[in-house]
Coordinates of C-alpha atoms in Angstrom, one line a residue:
Chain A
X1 CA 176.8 228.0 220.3
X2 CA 177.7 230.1 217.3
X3 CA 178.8 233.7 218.0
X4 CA 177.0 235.5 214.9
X5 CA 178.9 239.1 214.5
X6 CA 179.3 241.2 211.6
X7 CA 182.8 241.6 210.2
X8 CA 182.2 245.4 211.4
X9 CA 181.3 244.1 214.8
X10 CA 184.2 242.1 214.8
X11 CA 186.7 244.7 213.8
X12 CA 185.0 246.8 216.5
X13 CA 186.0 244.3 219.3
X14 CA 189.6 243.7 218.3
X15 CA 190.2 247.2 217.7
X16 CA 189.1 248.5 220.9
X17 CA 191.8 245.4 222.0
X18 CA 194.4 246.5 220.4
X19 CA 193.8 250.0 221.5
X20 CA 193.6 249.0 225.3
X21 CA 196.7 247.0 224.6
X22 CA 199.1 249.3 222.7
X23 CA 197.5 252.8 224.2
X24 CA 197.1 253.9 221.1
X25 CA 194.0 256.4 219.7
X26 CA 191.0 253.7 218.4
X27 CA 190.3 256.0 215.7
X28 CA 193.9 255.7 214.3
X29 CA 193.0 252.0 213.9
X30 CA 192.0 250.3 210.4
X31 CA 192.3 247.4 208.9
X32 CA 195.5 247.7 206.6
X33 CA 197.1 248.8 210.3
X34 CA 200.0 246.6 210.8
X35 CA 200.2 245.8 214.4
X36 CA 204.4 245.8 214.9
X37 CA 205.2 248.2 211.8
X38 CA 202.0 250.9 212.3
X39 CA 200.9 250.2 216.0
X40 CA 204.4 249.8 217.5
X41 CA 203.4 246.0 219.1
X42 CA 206.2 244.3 220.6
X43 CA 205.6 240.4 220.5
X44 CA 204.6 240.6 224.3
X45 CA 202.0 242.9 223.2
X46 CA 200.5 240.2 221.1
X47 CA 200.1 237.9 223.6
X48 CA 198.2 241.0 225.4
X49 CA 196.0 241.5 222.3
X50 CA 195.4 237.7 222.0
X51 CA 193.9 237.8 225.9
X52 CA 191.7 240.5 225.2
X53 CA 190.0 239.3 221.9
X54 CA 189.6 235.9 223.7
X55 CA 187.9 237.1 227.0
X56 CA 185.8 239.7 224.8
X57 CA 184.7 236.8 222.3
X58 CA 184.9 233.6 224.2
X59 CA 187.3 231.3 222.4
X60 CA 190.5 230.2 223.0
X61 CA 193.1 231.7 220.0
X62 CA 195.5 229.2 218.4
X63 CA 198.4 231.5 217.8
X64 CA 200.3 228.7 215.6
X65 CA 197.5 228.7 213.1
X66 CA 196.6 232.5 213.6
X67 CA 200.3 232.8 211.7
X68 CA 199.7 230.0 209.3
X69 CA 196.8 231.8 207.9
X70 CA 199.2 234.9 207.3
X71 CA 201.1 232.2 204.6
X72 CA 203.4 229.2 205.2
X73 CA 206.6 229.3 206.2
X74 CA 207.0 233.4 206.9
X75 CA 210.1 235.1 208.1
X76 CA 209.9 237.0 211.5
X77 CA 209.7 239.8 209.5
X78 CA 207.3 238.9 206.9
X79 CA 205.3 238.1 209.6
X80 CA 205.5 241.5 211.4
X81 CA 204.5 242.8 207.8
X82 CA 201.8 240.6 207.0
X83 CA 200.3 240.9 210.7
X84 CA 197.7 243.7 210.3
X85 CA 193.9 244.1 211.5
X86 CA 192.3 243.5 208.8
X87 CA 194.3 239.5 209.4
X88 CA 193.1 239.8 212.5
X89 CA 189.7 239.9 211.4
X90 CA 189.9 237.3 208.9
X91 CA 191.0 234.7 211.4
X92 CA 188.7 235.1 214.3
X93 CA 185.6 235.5 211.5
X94 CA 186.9 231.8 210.3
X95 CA 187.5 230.7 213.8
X96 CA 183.7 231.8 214.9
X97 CA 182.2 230.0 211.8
X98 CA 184.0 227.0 212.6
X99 CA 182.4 227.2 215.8
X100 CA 180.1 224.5 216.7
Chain B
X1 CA 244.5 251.4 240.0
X2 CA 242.9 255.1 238.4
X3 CA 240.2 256.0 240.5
X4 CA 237.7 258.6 239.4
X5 CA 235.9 260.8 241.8
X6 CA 231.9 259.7 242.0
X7 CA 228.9 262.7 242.1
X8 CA 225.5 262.4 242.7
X9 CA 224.1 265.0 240.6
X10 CA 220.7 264.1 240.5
X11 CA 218.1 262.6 242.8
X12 CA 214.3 261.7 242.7
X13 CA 212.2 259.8 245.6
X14 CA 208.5 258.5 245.9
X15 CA 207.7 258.1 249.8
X16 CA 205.1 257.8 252.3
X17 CA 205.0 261.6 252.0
X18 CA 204.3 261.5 248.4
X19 CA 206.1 262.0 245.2
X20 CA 209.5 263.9 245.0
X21 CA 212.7 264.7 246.7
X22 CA 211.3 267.5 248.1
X23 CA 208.1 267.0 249.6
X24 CA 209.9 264.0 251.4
X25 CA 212.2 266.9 252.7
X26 CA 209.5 269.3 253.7
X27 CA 208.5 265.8 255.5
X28 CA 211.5 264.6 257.1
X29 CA 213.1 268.1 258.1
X30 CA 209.7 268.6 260.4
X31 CA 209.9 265.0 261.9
X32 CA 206.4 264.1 260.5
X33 CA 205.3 260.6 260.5
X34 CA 204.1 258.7 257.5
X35 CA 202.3 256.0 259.4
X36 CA 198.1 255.3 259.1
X37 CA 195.9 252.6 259.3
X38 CA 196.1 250.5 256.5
X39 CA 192.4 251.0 254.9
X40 CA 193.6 249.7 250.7
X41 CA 193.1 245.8 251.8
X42 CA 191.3 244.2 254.4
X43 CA 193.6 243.7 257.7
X44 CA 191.0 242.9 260.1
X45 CA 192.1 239.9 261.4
X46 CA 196.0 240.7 260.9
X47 CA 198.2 241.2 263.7
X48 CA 199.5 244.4 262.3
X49 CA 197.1 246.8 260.6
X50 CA 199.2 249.9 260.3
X51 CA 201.9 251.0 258.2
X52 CA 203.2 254.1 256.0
X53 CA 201.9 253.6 252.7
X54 CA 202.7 256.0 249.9
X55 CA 199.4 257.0 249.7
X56 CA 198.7 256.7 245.7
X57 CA 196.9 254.3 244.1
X58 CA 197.4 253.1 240.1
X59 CA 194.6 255.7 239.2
X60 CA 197.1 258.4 240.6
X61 CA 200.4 256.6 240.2
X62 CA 199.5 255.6 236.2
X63 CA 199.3 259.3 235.0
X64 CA 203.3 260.0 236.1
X65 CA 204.5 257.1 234.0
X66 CA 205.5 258.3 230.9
X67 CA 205.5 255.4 228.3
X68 CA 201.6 253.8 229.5
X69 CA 202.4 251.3 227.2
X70 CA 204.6 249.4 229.5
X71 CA 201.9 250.1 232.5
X72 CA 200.9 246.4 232.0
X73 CA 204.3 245.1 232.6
X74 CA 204.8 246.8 235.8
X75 CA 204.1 246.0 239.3
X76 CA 203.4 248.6 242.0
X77 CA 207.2 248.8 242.9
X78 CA 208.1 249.2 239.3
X79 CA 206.2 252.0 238.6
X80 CA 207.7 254.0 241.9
X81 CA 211.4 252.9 240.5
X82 CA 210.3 254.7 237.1
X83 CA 208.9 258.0 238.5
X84 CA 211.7 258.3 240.7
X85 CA 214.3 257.5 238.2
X86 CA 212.3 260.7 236.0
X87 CA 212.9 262.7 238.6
X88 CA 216.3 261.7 239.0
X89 CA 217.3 262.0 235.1
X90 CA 215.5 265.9 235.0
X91 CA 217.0 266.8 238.1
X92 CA 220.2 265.3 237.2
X93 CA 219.9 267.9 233.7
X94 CA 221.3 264.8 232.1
X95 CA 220.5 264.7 228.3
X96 CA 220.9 260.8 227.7
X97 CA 220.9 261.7 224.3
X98 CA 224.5 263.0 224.3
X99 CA 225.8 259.8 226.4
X100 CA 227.8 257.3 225.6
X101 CA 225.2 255.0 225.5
X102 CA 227.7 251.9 226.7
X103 CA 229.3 253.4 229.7
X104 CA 225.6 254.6 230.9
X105 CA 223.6 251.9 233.4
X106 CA 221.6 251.6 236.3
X107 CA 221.6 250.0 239.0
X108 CA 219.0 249.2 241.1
X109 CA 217.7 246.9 244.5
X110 CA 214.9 245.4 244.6
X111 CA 212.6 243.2 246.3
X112 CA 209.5 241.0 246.2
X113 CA 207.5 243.1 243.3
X114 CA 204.4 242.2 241.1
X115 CA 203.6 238.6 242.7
X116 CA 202.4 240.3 245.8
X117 CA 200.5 242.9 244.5
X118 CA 197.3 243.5 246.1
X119 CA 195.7 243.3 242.3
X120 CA 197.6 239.7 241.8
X121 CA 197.4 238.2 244.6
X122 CA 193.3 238.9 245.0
X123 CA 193.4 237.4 241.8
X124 CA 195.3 234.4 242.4
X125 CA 193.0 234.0 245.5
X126 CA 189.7 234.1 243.2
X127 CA 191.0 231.8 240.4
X128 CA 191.8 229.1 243.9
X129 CA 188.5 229.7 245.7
X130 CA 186.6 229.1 242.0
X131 CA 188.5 225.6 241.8
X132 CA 187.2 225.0 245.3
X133 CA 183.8 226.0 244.3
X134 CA 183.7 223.6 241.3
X135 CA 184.5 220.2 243.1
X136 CA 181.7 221.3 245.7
X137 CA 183.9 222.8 248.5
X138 CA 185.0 219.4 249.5
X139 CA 188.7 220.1 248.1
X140 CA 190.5 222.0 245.4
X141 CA 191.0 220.9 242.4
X142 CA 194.5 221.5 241.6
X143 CA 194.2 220.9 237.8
X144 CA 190.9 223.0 237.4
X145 CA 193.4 226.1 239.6
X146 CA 196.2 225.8 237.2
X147 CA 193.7 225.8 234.5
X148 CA 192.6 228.6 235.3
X149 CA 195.1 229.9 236.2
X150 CA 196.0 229.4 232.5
X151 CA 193.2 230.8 231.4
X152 CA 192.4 234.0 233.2
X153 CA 195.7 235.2 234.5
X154 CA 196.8 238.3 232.0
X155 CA 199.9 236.6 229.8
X156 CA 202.3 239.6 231.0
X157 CA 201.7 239.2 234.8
X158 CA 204.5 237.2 235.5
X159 CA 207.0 239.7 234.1
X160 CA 205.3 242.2 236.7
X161 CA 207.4 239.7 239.3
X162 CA 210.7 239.4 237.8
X163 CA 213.1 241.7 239.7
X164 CA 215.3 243.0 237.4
X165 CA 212.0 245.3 234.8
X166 CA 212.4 247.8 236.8
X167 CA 215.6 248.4 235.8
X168 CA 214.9 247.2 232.5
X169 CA 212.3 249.9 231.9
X170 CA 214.6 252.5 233.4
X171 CA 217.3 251.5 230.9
X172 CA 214.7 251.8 228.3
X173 CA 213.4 254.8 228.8
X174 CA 216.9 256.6 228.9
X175 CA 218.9 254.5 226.5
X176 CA 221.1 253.2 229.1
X177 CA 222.9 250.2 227.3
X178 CA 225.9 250.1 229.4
X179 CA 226.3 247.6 232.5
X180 CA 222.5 247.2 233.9
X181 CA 222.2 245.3 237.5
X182 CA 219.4 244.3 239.9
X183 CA 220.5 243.6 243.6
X184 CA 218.1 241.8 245.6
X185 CA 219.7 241.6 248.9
X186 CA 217.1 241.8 251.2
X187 CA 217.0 245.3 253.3
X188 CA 220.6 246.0 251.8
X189 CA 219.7 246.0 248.2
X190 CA 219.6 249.4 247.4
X191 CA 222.3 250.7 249.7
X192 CA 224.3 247.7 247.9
X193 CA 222.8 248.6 244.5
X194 CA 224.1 252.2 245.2
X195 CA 227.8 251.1 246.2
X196 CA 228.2 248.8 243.0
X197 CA 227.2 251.6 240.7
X198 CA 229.7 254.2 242.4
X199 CA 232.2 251.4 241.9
X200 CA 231.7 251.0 237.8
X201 CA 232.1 255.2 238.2
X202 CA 235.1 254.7 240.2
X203 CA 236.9 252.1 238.1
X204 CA 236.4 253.2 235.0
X205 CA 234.0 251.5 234.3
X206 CA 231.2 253.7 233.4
X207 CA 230.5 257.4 233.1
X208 CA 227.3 257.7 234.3
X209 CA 224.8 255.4 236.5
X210 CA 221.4 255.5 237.4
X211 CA 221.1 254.0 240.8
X212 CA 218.7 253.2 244.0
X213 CA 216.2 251.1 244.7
X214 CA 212.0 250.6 244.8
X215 CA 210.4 248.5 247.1
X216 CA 206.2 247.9 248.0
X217 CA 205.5 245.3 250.6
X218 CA 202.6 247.0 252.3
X219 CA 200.4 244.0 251.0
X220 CA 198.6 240.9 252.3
X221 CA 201.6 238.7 251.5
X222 CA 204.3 241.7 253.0
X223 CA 202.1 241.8 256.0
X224 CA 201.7 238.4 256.9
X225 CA 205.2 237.2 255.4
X226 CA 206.9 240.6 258.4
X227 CA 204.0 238.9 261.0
X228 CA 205.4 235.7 260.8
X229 CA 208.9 236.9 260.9
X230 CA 208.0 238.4 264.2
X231 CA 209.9 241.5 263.1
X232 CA 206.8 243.9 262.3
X233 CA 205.6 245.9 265.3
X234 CA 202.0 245.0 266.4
X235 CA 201.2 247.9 268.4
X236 CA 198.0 248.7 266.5
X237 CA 196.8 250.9 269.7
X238 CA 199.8 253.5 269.5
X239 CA 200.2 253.0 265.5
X240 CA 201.4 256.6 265.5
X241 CA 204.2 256.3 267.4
X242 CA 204.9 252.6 267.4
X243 CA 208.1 253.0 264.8
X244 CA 210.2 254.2 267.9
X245 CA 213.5 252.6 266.9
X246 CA 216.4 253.1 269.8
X247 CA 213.4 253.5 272.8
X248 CA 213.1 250.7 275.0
X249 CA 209.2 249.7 274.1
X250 CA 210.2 249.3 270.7
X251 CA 208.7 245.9 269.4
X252 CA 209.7 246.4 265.5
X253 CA 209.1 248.0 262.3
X254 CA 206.4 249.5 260.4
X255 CA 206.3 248.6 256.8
X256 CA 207.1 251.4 254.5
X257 CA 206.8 251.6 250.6
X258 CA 208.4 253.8 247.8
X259 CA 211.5 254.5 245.7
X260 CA 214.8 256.9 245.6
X261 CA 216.8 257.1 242.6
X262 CA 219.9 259.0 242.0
X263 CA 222.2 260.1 239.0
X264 CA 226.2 259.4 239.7
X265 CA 228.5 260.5 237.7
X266 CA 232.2 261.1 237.4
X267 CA 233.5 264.1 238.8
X268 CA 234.9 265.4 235.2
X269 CA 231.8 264.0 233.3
X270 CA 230.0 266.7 235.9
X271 CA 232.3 269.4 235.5
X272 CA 232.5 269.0 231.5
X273 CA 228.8 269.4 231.4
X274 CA 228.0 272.5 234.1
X275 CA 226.5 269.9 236.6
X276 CA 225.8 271.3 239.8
X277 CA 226.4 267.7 242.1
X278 CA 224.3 267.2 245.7
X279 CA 227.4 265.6 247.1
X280 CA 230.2 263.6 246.3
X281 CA 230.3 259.5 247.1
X282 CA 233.3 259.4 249.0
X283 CA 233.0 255.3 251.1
X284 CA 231.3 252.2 250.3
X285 CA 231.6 248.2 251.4
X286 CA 229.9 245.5 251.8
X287 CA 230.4 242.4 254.2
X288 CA 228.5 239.5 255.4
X289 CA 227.8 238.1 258.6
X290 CA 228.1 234.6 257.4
X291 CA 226.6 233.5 260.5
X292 CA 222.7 232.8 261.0
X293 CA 220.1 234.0 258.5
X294 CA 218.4 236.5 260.7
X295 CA 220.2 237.1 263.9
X296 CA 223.0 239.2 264.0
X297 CA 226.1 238.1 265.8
X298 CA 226.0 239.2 268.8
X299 CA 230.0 240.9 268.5
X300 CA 228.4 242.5 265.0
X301 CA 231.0 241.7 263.2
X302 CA 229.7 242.3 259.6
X303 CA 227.9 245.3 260.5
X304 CA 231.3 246.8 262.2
X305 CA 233.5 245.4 259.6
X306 CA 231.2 246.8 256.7
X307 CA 231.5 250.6 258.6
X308 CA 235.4 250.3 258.8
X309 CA 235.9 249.2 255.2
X310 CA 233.6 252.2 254.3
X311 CA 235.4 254.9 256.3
X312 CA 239.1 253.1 254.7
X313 CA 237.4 253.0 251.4
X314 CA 236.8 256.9 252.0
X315 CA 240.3 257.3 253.5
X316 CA 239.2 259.0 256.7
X317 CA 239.5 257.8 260.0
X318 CA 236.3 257.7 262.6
X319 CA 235.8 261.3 264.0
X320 CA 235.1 262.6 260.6
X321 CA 231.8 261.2 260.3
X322 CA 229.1 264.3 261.3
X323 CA 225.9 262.0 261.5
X324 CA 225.1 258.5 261.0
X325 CA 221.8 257.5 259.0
X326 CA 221.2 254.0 261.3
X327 CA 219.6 250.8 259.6
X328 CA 217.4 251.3 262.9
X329 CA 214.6 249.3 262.2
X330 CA 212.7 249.6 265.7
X331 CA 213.4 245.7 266.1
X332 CA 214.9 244.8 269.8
X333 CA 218.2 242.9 268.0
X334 CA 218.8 245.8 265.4
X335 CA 219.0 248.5 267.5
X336 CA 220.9 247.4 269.8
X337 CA 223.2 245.3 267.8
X338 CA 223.8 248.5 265.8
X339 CA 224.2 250.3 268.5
X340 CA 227.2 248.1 269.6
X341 CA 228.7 248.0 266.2
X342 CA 228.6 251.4 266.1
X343 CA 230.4 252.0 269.9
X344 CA 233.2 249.4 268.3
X345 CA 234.2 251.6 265.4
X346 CA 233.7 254.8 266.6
X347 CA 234.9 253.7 270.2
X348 CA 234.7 256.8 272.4
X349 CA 234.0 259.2 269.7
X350 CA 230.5 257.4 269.1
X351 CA 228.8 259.4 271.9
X352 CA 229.8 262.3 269.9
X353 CA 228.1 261.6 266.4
X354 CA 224.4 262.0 266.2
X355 CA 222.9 258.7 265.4
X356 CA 219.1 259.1 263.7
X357 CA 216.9 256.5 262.4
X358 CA 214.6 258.2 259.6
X359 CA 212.5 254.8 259.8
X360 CA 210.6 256.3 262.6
X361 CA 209.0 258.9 260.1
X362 CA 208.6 256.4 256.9
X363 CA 208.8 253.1 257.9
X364 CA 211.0 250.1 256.4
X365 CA 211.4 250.4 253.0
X366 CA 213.1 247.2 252.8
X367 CA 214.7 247.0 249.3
X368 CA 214.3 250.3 248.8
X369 CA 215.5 251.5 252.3
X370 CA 218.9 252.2 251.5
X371 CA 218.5 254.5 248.6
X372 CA 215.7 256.8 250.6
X373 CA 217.8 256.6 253.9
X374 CA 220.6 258.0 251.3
X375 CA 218.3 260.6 249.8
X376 CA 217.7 261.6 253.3
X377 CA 221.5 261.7 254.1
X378 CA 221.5 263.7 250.8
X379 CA 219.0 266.3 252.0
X380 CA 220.2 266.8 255.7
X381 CA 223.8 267.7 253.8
X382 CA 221.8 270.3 251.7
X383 CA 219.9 271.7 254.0
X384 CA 222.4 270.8 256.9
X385 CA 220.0 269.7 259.0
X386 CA 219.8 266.0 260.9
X387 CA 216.5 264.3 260.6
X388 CA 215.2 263.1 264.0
X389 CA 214.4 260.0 265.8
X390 CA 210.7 260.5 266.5
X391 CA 208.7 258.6 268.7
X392 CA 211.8 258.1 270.9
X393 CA 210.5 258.2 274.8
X394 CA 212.2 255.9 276.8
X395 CA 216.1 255.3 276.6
X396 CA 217.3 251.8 276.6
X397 CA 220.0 251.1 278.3
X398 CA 221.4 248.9 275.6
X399 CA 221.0 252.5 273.3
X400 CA 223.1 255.0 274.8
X401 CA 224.2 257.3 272.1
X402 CA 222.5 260.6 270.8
X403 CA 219.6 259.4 268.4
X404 CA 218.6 263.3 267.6
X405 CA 215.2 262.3 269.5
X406 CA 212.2 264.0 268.6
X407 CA 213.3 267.0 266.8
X408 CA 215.5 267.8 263.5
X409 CA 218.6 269.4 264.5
X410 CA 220.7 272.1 262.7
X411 CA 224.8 271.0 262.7
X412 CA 227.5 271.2 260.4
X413 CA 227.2 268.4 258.3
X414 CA 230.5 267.4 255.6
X415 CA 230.5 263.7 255.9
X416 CA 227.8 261.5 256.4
X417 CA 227.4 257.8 257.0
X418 CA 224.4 255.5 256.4
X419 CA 224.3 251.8 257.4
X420 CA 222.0 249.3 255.4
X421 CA 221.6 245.8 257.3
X422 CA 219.5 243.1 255.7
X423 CA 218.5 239.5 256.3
X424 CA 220.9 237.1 254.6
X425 CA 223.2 238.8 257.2
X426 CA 223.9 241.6 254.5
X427 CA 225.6 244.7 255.3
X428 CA 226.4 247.8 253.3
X429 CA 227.7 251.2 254.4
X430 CA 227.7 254.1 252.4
X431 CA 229.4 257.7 253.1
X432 CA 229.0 260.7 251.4
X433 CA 230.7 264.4 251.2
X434 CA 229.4 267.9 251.2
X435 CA 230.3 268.6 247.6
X436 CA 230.1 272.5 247.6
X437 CA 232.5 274.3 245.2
X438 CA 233.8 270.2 243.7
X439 CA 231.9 271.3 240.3
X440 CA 234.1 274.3 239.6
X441 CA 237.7 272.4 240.8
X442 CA 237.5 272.6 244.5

């Protein structure tokens, strides 16, 4: 079945995620936040994230292609750059279209 | 070899009294008891249904550690091992800051952690009966539990049962990027733990080490694991008083939980920063019995051999020991065992020394025993005081020395010994020293 949320709904959900996951103050949380250079993620809090946006939305994430749609063939560090909420967002919105 | 001189100038505990060095003083000093009936899980049908719990749960426990983030990586035993070590860094006055962050470590023992967790392992139980439920009850479904198990499990929860992030957080919180250990030695790990990280003082090796253990076993698995061991005391009716180590009804332990971390340090590392030490490290060694996995030989060879490498290691020869901190356990073979190993090395001087089992009060700590029997070791220096035996009734005749039954006793304490005996046959003995006037050249 389709999940229909808005992109504001969706935001909502993986903000409140990340929030849990990083203690960090949901208001402090926006779109152009970047999750290791603004939040202070580790990459065993992204695993963290990834479980909580998946039990709260009901798919299963595909981390690969979560970094693919960041751009081909980033460096570790591009990738801590490029990873941000607002790519978050992007993603799971595609992912729940995709949906069946 | 140039040896330095090893300090403890810092300590912090988390017991079945509650969290701190002192309020497990203002405890131990009156000869309370820590033990209750186990009301956090359901022990209905378990043989033993007592123990002495540190009575916080992660509601009250959560709020102490500083950095919540890491909250999620850390199993109940962790987060005691990190409050502790707090306490044992502010106490200490140590600014971590102004160490060299290479020759700083810790060192710590521990035991079963995060796998056992009440949390986990209720889990773990669920995810199984839901694979039972889906193929009908008739069987389980071992692809549909690992599934699952896949599934709904929280992607850090298997770093909660790795024994060495406690220490890891420890060394993260305060920068300590020198020689880092974990000792998991059974019911010797933290005395062990304690003796390795005096060593890297002594040779040279480091300035300054954190150092103890944390231990929580008061869960279904810890329980039932003790039970089957035949180890754990089932006296449910006299729960109060069944941890009665030394006394001829004793029938074995209670389980206790909780931490004790201390700061070491070099002697001139203290005195070039104003530190005021608790005592001075003065004897370690370790042996094992290298005989049968549980029993100890019946001559207690490793458990004697482990005291008389100690008391050479201090150079001092048997009658200057004022007290002795026993591994008492409450288990028929401990006591008496230690007992002997104790008449062997101390010969006809071992009537003489007080001989006290603090495990009476708090329970078996296992991993963590060692470093909160030292902390008590610590204390009774400081306050010069012995902590009793309580519970103690009836003498065994295969006990015959003076177990301070009963009630703390005032004495004149300058060197004290405390024996750590684990399955595995480990063994570790530590001594300490009154340190008074050591910081200012004495």
């Amino acid at each position: 079945m389709k999940i229909k949320l808005t992109e504001d709904e969706i935001f909502a959900t993986i903000a409140a995620g990340v929030a849990e996951a990083l203690r960090v103050d949901a208001a402090k949380i926006s779109m152009a936040s970047r999750l290791f250079l603004d939040l202070g993620a580790e990459s065993i809090d992204i695993l963290d994230i990834r479980f909580r946006i998946e039990h709260a939305l009901g798919f299963k994430i595909d981390q690969a292609a979560l970094i693919r749609s960041l751009g081909e063939g980033l460096s570790a560090g591009q990738i801590q750059e490029q990873l941000t909420l607002g790519s978050l967002v992007a993603y799971v919105r595609q992912q729940l279209q995709q949906q069946p | 070899m140039d040896e330095r001189r090893v300090v403890i100038t810092g300590m912090g505990a988390i017991t079945p009294f509650g969290v701190g060095a002192r309020k497990f003083w203002e405890n131990l000093g009156q000869g309370n008891s820590g033990a209750t009936l186990i009301t956090a899980f359901e022990v209905a049908d378990l043989p033993t249904r007592f123990a002495a719990p540190v009575l916080l749960d992660d509601r009250e426990l959560d709020p102490l550690i500083e950095n919540q983030k890491s909250l999620k990586t850390m199993s109940r035993s962790a987060k005691f091992a990190v409050i502790a070590a707090k306490e044992a860094v502010d106490d200490a006055g140590l600014e971590t800051n102004r160490l060299n962050p290479y020759r700083f470590g810790a060192s710590l023992g521990a035991g079963g952690l995060g796998t056992w967790d009440l949390d986990h392992s209720q889990q773990t139980l669920q995810i199984i009966m839901d694979a039972v439920d889906r193929s009908a009850g008739q069987q389980l479904d071992y692809a549909q539990v690992w599934r699952n198990t896949l599934d709904r499990l929280h992607p850090l929860s298997p770093l909660k049962s790795l024994s060495n992030i406690p220490t890891a957080h420890i060394a993260i919180n305060h920068n300590a990027r020198g020689n880092c250990q974990t000792i998991t030695t059974a019911c010797t790990s933290s005395a062990q733990a304690i003796g390795e990280a005096y060593r890297q003082i002594k040779f040279g090796i480091a300035d300054v080490m954190i150092a103890g253990g944390s231990d929580s076993m008061i869960n279904p698995y810890g329980l039932v694991a003790f039970s089957l061991l035949g180890v754990i005391s089932k006296n449910n009716a006299e729960y109060r008083t069944a941890a009665r180590p030394f006394d001829r009804r004793r029938d074995g332990f209670m389980l206790g939980e909780g931490a004790a971390i201390f700061v070491l340090e070099g002697l001139e590392h203290c005195r070039r920063r104003g530190a005021e030490p608790y005592g001075e490290i003065i004897g370690y060694a370790s042996t094992c019995d290298a005989f049968r996995l549980t029993d100890e030989p019946p001559e207690a060879w490793g458990s004697v051999e482990a005291m008389k490498l100690a008391l050479d290691d201090a150079r001092l020869n048997p009658e200057s020991i004022d007290y002795i901190n026993a591994h008492g356990t409450s288990t028929k073979m401990n006591d008496k065992t230690e007992t002997l190993a104790i008449k062997k090395v101390f010969k006809a001087h071992a009537c003489a020394i007080p001989v006290s089992s603090t495990k009476s009060m708090i329970g078996h700590l296992v991993a963590a025993a060692g470093a909160v029997e030292l902390a008590a070791c610590v204390l009774a220096m400081k306050n010069q005081v012995i902590p009793p035996t309580i519970n103690y009734l009836e003498p065994d005749p295969e006990c015959d020395l003076d177990y301070v039954p009963n009630h703390a006793r005032e004495a004149r304490l300058n060197v004290i010994l405390s024996n750590s005996f684990g399955f595995g046959g480990q063994n570790a003995c530590l001594i300490i020293k009154r340190a008074e006037g050591i910081a200012h050249g004495a």
